[in-house]
Tab-separated table of C-alpha atoms in Angstrom:
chain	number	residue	atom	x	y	z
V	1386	UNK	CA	-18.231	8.919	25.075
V	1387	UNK	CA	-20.193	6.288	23.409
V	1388	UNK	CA	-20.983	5.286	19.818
V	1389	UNK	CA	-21.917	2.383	17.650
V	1390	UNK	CA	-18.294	1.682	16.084
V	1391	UNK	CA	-14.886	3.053	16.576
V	1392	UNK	CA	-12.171	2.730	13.987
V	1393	UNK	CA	-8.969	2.679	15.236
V	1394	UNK	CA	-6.295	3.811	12.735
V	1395	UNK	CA	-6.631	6.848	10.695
V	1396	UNK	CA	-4.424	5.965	7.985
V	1397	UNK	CA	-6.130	5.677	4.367
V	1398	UNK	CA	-8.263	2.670	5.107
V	1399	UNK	CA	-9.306	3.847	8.619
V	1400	UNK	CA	-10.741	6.589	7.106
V	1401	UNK	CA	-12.335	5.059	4.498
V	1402	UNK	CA	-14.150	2.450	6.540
V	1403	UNK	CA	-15.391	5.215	9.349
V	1404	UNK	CA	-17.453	7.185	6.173
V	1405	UNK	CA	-18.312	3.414	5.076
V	1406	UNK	CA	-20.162	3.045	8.001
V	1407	UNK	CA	-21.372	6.754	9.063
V	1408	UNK	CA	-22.753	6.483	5.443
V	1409	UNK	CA	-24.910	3.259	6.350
V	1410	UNK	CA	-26.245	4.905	9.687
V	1411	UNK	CA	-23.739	4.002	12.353
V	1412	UNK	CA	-22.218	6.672	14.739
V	1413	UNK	CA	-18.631	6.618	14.340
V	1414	UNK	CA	-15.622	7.620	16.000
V	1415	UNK	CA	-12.224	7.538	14.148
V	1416	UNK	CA	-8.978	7.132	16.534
V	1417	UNK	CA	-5.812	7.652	16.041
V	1418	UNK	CA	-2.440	8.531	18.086
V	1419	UNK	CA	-1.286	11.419	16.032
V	1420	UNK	CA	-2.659	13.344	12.706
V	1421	UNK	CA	-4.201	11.234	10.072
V	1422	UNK	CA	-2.464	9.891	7.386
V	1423	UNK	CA	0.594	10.874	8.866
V	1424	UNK	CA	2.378	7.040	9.076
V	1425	UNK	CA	1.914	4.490	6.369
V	1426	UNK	CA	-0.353	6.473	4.146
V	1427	UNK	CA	2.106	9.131	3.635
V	1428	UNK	CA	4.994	7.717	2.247
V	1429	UNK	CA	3.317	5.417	-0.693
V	1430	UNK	CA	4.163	6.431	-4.436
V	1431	UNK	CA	0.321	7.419	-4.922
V	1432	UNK	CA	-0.732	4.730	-7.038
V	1433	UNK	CA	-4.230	3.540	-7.199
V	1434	UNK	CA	-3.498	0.245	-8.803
V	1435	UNK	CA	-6.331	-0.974	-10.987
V	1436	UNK	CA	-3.681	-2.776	-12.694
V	1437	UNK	CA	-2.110	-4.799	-9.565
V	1438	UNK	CA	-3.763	-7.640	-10.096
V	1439	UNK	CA	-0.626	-9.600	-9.188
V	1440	UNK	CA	1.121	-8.671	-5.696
V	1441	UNK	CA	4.768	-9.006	-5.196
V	1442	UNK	CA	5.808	-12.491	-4.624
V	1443	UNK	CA	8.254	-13.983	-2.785
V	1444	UNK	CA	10.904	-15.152	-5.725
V	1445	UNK	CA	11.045	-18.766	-6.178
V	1446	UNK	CA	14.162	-18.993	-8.802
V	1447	UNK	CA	17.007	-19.935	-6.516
V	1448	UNK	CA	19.481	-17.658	-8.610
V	1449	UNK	CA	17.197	-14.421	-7.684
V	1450	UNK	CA	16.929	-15.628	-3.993
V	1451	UNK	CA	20.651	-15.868	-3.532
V	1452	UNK	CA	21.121	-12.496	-5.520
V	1453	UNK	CA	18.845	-11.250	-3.222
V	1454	UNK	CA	21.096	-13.034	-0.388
V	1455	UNK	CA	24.140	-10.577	-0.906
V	1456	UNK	CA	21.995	-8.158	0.645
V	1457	UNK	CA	22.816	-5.519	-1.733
V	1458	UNK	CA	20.297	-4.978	-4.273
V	1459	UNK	CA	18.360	-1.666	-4.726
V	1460	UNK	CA	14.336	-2.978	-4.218
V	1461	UNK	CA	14.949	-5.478	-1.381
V	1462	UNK	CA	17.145	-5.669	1.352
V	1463	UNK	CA	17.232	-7.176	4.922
V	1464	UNK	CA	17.837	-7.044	8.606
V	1465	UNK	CA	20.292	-9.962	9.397
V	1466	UNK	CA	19.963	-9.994	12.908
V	1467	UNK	CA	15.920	-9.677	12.408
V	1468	UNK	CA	15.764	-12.564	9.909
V	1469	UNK	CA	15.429	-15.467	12.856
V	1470	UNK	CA	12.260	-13.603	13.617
V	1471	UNK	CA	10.921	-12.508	10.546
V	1472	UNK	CA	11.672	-16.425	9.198
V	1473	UNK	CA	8.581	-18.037	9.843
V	1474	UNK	CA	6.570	-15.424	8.181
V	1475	UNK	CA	9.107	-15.473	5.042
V	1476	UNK	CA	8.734	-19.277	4.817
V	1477	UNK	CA	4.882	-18.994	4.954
V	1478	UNK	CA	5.454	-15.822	2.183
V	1479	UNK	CA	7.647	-18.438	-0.160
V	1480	UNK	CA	5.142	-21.215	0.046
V	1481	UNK	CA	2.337	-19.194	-0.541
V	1482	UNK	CA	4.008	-17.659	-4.082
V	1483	UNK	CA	4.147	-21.106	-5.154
V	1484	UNK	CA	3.068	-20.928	-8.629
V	1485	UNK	CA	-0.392	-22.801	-8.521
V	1486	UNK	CA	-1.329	-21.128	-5.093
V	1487	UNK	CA	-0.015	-17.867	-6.537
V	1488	UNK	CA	-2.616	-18.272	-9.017
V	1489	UNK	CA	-5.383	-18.688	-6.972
V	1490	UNK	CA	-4.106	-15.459	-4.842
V	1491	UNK	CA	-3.989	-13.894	-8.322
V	1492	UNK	CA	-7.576	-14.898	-9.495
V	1493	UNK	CA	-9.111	-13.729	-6.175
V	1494	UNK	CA	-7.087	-10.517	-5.806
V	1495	UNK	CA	-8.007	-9.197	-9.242
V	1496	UNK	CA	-11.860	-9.850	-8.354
V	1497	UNK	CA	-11.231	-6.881	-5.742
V	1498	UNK	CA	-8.687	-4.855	-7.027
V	1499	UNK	CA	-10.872	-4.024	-10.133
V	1500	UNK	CA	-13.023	-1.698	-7.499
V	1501	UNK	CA	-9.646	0.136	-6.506
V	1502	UNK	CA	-10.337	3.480	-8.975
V	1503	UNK	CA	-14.502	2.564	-8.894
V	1504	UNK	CA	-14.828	3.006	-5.501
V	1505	UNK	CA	-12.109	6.128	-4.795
V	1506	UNK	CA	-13.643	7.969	-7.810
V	1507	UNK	CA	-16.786	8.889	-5.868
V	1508	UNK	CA	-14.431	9.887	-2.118
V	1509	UNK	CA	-12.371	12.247	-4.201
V	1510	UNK	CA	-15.881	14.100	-5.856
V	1511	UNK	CA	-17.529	14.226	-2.301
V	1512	UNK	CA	-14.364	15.364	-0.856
V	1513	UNK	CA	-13.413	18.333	-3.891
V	1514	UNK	CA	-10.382	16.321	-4.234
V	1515	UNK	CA	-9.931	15.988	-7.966
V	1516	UNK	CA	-7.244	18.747	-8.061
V	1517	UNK	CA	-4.906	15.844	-6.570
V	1518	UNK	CA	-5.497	13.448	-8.525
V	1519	UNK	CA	-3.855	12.705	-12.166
V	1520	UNK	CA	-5.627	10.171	-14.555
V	1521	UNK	CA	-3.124	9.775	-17.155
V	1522	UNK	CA	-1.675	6.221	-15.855
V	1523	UNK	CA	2.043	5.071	-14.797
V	1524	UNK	CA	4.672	3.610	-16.424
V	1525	UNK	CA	7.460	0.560	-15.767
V	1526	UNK	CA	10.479	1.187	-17.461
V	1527	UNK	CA	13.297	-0.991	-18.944
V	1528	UNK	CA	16.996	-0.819	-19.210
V	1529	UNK	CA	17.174	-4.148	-20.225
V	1530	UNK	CA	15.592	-6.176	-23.642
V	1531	UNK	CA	14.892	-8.986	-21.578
V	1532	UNK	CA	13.188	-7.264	-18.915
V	1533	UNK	CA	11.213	-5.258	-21.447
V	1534	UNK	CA	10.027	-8.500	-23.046
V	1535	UNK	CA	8.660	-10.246	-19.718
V	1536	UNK	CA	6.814	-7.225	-18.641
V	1537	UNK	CA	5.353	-6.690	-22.218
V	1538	UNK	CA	4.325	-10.891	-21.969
V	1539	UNK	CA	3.127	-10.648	-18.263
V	1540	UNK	CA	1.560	-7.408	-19.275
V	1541	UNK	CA	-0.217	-8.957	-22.639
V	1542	UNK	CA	-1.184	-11.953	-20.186
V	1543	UNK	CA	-3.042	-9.749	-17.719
V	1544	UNK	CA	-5.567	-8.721	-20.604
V	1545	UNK	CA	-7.794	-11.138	-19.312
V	1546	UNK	CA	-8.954	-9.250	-16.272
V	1547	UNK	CA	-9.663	-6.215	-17.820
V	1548	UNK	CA	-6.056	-4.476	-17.939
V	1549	UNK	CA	-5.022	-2.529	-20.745
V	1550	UNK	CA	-2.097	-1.104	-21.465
V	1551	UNK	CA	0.617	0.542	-24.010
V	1552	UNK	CA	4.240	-0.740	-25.023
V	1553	UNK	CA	6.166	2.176	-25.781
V	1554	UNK	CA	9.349	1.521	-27.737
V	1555	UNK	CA	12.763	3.615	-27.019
V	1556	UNK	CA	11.565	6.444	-29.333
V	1557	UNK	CA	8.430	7.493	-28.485
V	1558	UNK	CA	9.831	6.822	-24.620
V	1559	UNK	CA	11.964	9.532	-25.318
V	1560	UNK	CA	9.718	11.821	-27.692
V	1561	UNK	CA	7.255	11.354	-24.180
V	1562	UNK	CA	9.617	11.878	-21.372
V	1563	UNK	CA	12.160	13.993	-23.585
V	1564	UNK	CA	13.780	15.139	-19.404
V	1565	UNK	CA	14.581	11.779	-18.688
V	1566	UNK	CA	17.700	10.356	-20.206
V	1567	UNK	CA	18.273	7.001	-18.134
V	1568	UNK	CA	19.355	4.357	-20.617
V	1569	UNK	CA	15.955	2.851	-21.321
V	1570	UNK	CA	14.785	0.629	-24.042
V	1571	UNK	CA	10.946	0.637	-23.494
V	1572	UNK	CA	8.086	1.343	-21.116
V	1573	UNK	CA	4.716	-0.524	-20.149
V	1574	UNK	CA	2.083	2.297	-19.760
V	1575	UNK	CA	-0.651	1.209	-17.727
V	1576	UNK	CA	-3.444	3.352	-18.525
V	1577	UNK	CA	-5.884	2.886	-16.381
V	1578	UNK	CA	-4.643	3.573	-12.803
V	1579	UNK	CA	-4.781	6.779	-10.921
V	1580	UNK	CA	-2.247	8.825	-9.434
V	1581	UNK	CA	-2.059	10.890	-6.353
V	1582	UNK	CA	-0.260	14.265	-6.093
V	1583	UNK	CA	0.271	14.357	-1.946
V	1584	UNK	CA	-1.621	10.970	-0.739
V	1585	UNK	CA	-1.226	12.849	3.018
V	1586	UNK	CA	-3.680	15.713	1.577
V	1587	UNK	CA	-6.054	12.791	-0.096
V	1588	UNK	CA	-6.358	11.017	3.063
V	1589	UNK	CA	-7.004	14.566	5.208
V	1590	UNK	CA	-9.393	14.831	2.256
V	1591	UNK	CA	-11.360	12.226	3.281
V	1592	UNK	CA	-10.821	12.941	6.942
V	1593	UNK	CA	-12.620	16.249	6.449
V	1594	UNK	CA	-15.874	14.297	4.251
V	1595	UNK	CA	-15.792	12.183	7.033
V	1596	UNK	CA	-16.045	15.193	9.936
V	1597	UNK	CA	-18.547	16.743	7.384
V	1598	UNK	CA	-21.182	13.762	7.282
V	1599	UNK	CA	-21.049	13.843	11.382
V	1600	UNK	CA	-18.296	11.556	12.501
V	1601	UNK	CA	-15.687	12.594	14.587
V	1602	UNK	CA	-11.826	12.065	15.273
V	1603	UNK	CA	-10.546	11.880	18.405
V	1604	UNK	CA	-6.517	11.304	20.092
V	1605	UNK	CA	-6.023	8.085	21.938
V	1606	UNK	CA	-4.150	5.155	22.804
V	1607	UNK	CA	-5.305	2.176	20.414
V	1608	UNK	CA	-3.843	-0.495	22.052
V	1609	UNK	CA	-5.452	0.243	25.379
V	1610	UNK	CA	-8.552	-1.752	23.433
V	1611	UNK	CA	-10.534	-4.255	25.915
V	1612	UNK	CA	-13.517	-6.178	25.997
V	1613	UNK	CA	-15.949	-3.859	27.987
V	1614	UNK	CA	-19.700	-5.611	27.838
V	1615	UNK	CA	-21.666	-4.764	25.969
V	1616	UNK	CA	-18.639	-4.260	23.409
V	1617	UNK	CA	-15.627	-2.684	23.516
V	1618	UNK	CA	-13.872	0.045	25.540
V	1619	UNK	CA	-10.507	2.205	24.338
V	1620	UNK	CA	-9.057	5.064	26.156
V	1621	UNK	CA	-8.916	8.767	24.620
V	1622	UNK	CA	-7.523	12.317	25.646
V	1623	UNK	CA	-10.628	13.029	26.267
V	1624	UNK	CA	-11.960	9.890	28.631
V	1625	UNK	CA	-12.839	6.096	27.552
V	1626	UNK	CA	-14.783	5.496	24.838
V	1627	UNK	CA	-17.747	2.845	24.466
V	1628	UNK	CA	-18.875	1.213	21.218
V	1629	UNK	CA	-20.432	-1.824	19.961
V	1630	UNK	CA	-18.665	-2.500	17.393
V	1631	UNK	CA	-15.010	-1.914	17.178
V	1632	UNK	CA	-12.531	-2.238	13.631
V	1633	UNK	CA	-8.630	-2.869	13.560
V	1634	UNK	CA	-7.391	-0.557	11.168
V	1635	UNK	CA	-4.009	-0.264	12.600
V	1636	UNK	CA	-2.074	-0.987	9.434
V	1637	UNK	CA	1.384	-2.568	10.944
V	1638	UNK	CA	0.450	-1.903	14.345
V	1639	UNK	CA	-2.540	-4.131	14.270
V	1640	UNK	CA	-0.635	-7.255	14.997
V	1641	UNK	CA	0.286	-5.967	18.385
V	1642	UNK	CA	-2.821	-4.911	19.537
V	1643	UNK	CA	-4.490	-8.234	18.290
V	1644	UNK	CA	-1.989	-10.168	20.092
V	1645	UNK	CA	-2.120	-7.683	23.527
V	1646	UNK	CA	-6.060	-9.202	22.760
V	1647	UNK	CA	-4.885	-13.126	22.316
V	1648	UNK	CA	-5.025	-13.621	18.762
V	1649	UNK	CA	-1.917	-14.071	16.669
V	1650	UNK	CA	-2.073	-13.728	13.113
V	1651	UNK	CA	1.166	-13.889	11.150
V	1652	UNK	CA	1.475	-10.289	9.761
V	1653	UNK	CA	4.427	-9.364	8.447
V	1654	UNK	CA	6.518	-5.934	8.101
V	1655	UNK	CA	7.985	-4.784	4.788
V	1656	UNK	CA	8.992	-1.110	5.312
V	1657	UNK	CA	9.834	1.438	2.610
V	1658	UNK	CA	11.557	4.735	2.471
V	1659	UNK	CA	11.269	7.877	-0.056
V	1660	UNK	CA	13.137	11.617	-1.062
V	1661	UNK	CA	11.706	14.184	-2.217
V	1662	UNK	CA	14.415	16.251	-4.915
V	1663	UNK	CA	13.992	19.427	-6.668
V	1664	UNK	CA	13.048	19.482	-10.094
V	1665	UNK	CA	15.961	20.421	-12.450
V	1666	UNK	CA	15.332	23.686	-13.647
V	1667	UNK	CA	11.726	23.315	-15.589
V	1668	UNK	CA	12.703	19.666	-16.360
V	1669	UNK	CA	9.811	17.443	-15.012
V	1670	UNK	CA	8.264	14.148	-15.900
V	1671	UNK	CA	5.039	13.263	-16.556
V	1672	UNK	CA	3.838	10.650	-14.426
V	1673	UNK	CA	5.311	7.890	-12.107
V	1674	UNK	CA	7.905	5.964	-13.550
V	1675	UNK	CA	8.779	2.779	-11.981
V	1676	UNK	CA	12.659	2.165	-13.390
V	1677	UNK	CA	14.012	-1.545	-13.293
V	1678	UNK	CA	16.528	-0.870	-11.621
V	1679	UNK	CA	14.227	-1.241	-8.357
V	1680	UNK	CA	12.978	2.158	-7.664
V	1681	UNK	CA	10.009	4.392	-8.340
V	1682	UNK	CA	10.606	8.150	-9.244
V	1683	UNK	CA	6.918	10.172	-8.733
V	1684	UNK	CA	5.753	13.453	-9.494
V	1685	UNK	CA	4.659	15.019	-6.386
V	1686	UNK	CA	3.583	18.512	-4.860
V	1687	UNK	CA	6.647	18.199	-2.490
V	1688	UNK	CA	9.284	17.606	-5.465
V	1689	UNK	CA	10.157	14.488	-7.317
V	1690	UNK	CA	9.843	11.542	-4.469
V	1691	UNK	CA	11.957	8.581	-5.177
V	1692	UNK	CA	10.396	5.481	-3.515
V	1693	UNK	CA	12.131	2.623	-2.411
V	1694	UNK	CA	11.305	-1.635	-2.602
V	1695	UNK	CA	11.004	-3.286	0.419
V	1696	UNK	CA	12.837	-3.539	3.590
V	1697	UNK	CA	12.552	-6.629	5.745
V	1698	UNK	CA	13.150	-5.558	9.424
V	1699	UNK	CA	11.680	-5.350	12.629
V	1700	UNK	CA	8.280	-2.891	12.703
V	1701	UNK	CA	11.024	-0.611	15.539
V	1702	UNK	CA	14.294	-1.681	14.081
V	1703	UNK	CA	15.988	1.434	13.824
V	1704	UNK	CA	16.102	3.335	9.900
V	1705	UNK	CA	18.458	2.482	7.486
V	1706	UNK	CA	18.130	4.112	4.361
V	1707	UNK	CA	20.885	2.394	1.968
V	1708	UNK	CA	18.257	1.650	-0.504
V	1709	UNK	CA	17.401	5.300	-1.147
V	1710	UNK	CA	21.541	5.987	-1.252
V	1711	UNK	CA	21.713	2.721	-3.548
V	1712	UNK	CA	19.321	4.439	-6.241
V	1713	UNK	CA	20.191	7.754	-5.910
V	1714	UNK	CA	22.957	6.973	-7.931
V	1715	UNK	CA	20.850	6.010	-11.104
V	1716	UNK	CA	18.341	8.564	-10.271
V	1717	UNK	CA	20.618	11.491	-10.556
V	1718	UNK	CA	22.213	9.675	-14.205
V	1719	UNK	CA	19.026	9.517	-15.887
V	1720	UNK	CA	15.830	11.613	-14.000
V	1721	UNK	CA	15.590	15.542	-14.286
V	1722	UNK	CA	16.423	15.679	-10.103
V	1723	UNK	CA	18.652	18.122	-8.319
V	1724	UNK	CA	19.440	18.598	-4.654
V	1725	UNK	CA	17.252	16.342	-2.023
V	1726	UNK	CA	14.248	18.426	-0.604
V	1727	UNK	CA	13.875	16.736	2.912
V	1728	UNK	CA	16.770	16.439	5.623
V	1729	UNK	CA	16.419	12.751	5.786
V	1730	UNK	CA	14.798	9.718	4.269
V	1731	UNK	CA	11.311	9.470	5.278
V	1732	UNK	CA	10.965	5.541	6.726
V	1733	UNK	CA	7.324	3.651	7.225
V	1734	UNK	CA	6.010	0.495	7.064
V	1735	UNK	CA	3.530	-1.953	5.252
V	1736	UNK	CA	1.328	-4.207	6.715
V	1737	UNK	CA	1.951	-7.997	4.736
V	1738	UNK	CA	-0.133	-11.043	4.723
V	1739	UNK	CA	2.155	-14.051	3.616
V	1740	UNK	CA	-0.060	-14.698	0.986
V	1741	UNK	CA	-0.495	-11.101	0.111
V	1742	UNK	CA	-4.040	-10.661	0.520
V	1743	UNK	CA	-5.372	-8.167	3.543
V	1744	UNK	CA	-7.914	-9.620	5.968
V	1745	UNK	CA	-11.055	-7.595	5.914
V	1746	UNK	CA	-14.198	-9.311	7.929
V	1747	UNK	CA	-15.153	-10.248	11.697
V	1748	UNK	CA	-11.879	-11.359	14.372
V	1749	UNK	CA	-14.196	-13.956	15.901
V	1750	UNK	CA	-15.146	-12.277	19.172
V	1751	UNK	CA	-18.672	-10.117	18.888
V	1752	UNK	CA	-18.291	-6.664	17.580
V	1753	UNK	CA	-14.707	-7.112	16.536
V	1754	UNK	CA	-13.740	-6.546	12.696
V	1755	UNK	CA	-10.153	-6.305	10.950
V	1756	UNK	CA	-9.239	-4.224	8.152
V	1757	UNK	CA	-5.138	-4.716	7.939
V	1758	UNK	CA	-2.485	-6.393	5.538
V	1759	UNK	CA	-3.098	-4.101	2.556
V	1760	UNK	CA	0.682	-4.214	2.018
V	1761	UNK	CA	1.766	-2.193	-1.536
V	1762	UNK	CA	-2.178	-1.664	-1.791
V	1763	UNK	CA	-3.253	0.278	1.298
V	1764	UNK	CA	-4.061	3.528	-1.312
V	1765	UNK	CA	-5.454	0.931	-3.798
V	1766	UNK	CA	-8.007	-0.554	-1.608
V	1767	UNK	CA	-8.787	1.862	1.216
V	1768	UNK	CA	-12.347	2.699	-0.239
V	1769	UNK	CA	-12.602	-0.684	-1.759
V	1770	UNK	CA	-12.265	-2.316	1.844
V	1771	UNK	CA	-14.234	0.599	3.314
V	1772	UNK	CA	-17.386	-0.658	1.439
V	1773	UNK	CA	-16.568	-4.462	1.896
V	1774	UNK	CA	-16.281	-4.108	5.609
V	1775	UNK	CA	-19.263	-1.628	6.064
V	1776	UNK	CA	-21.850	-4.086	4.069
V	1777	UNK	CA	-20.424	-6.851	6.089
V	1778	UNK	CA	-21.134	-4.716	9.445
V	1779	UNK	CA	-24.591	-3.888	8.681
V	1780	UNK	CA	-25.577	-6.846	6.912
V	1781	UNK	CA	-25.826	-5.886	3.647
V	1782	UNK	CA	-24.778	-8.336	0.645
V	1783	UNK	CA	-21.109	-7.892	0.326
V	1784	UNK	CA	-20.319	-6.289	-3.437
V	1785	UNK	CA	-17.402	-9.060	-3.668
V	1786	UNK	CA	-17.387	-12.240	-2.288
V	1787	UNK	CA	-15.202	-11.436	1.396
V	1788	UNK	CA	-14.299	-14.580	1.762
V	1789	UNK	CA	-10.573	-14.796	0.463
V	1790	UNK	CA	-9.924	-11.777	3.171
V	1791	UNK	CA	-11.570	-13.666	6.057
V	1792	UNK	CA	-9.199	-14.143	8.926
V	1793	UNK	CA	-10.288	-17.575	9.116
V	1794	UNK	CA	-7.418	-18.350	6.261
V	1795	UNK	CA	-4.977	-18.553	9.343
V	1796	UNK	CA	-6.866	-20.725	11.942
């Protein structure tokens, strides 16, 4: 087989950059070890983000680090005998959230992020997706005064990129959510965002568009990539493959292929887990709801998913799921959920750049491009970084400016 690019990874940014480029004239073949969308992209909360201007941070209050320490808190925990491993990449994470280079990060990221909804909004219409997607927003909401307060500041703050939102006080909360009776105090309703009913059936959706406009998907083994003149060679089920040009879209994975190849970047591993729970009775609510206490609970097709924070552990360290059995707890007290729905906690992982923004752009070496380290924002951006990455291919002017993505950031 030959063609002009292959993609390998067909998680939600795979796919997006393979009908990036088959819509700017390049053959394309999309690889991937098992069904699309079936790792990373399927386990998110099905956010599209326009409001995620800010990514998570590494804490820098000493009193929240040691709380964190304890190892017992409901959105992070930790590996202890994975953290002399993972410590480099934390310490580069901690420096980076330093509050004037956090800004910077901040003032870049929102240049990009502001495309998140843009550029999915024409995907979902090619693909006759719309019946998955909800438009109505998500919330964050408070069991606390003083939490309540910061978000409605930080919130108020963010106006100046384009955000808006609504502050909804303990009554209407309740006159909008009347199923959920968690002890809350107020809600930030970010308006603008998207949600996304089953982000496994978005992603096939775009699969499909993509098979449509003439690409095709194929089995293989990504990390059997090598330099084969005059570009780059990869095996498949059904014999090598040849192409020109070939993209890392490998999400978590991509750091060991890239190093297998001689380049080490420091990517990082935060993994996540998620339930799905029948509804109670007809009890529902009406769109994600991200509760302080350090877990999301989401409306899906599948039941009510409760997603987890973030898990710091080796990419094959084996599951542990305490986080989902930590929230459970206050999801049953105050969110319309009765038995679980799956037989165990669904476990994947997120690609992280230590200072939180993905690298999209050219490795170095001819015909080799990088689309990883998306982290919370692999949904968010997966168009967005298709179209960055395919103008950058084929030499058109780049719709934002790729340099705060470029790979060269680590040299």
């Amino acid at each position: 087989m030959k063609a002009d690019c292959v993609v390998l990874g067909a998680g939600i940014v795979g796919v997006s950059v393979a009908i990036h480029l088959l819509k700017r004239g390049r053959s394309v073949v999309l690889l991937d070890r098992g069904e699309a969308g079936k790792e990373t992209s399927y386990g998110n909360a099905g956010l599209i983000q326009r409001e995620g201007v800010a990514p998570h941070l590494f804490p820098q209050s000493l009193v929240t680090v040691l709380n964190y320490g304890r190892n017992q808190s409901v959105d992070m925990r930790f590996r202890w005998r994975d953290l002399p491993k993972l410590s480099p990449f934390l310490a580069r994470y901690w420096w980076a959230s330093r509050s004037g280079s956090y800004q910077k990060i901040v003032e870049d990221y929102s240049k990009f992020i502001a495309h998140s909804v843009s550029e999915h909004a024409p995907l979902i219409e090619e693909a006759g997706a719309g019946d998955l997607i909800g438009k109505a927003g998500w919330m964050e909401v408070f069991r606390t005064e003083k939490g309540f307060r910061a978000a409605l500041e930080e919130a108020e703050g963010h106006g100046r990129y384009g955000l808006e939102h609504q502050a909804l006080d303990q009554q209407t909360l309740r006159s909008q959510e009347p199923h959920v009776t968690a002890p809350l105090v107020g809600a930030v309703h970010w308006t603008q965002p998207w949600t996304v009913r089953d982000p496994l059936a978005l992603t096939q959706a775009y699969l499909r568009l993509f098979i449509q406009l003439g690409g095709r998907f194929v089995h293989g083994d990504a990390l059997s990539l090598r330099e084969a003149a005059p570009g780059w060679s990869v095996d498949t089920v059904e014999g090598p493959l040849q192409a020109r040009d070939a993209v890392v879209a490998l999400g978590p994975w991509s750091g060991g292929l890239l190093s297998k190849l001689g380049r080490h970047l420091p990517l990082g591993v935060k993994r996540g887990y998620h339930m799905h729970y029948r509804p109670r009775g007809n009890a529902t609510i009406s769109m994600p709801m991200f509760d302080e206490a350090g877990f999301l609970m989401v409306p899906m097709r599948q039941g009510i998913r409760l997603t987890t924070g973030a898990e710091f552990a080796a990419l094959d360290a084996p599951p542990n799921p305490v986080q989902v059995d930590a929230a459970e707890p206050y999801a049953r007290e105050g969110y319309p959920i009765a038995e679980r729905l799956d037989a165990k906690p669904w476990m994947g992982a997120r690609p992280c750049t230590p200072d939180m923004k993905p690298i999209i752009g050219p490795e170095g070496r001819k015909g080799l491009w990088l689309a990883t380290g998306h982290a919370h924002h692999g949904l968010t951006l997966g168009p967005a970084t298709g179209r960055l990455l395919g103008e950058m291919m084929t030499g058109e002017t780049p719709f934002v400016d790729p340099t705060p993505y470029s790979v060269a950031r680590f040299r």
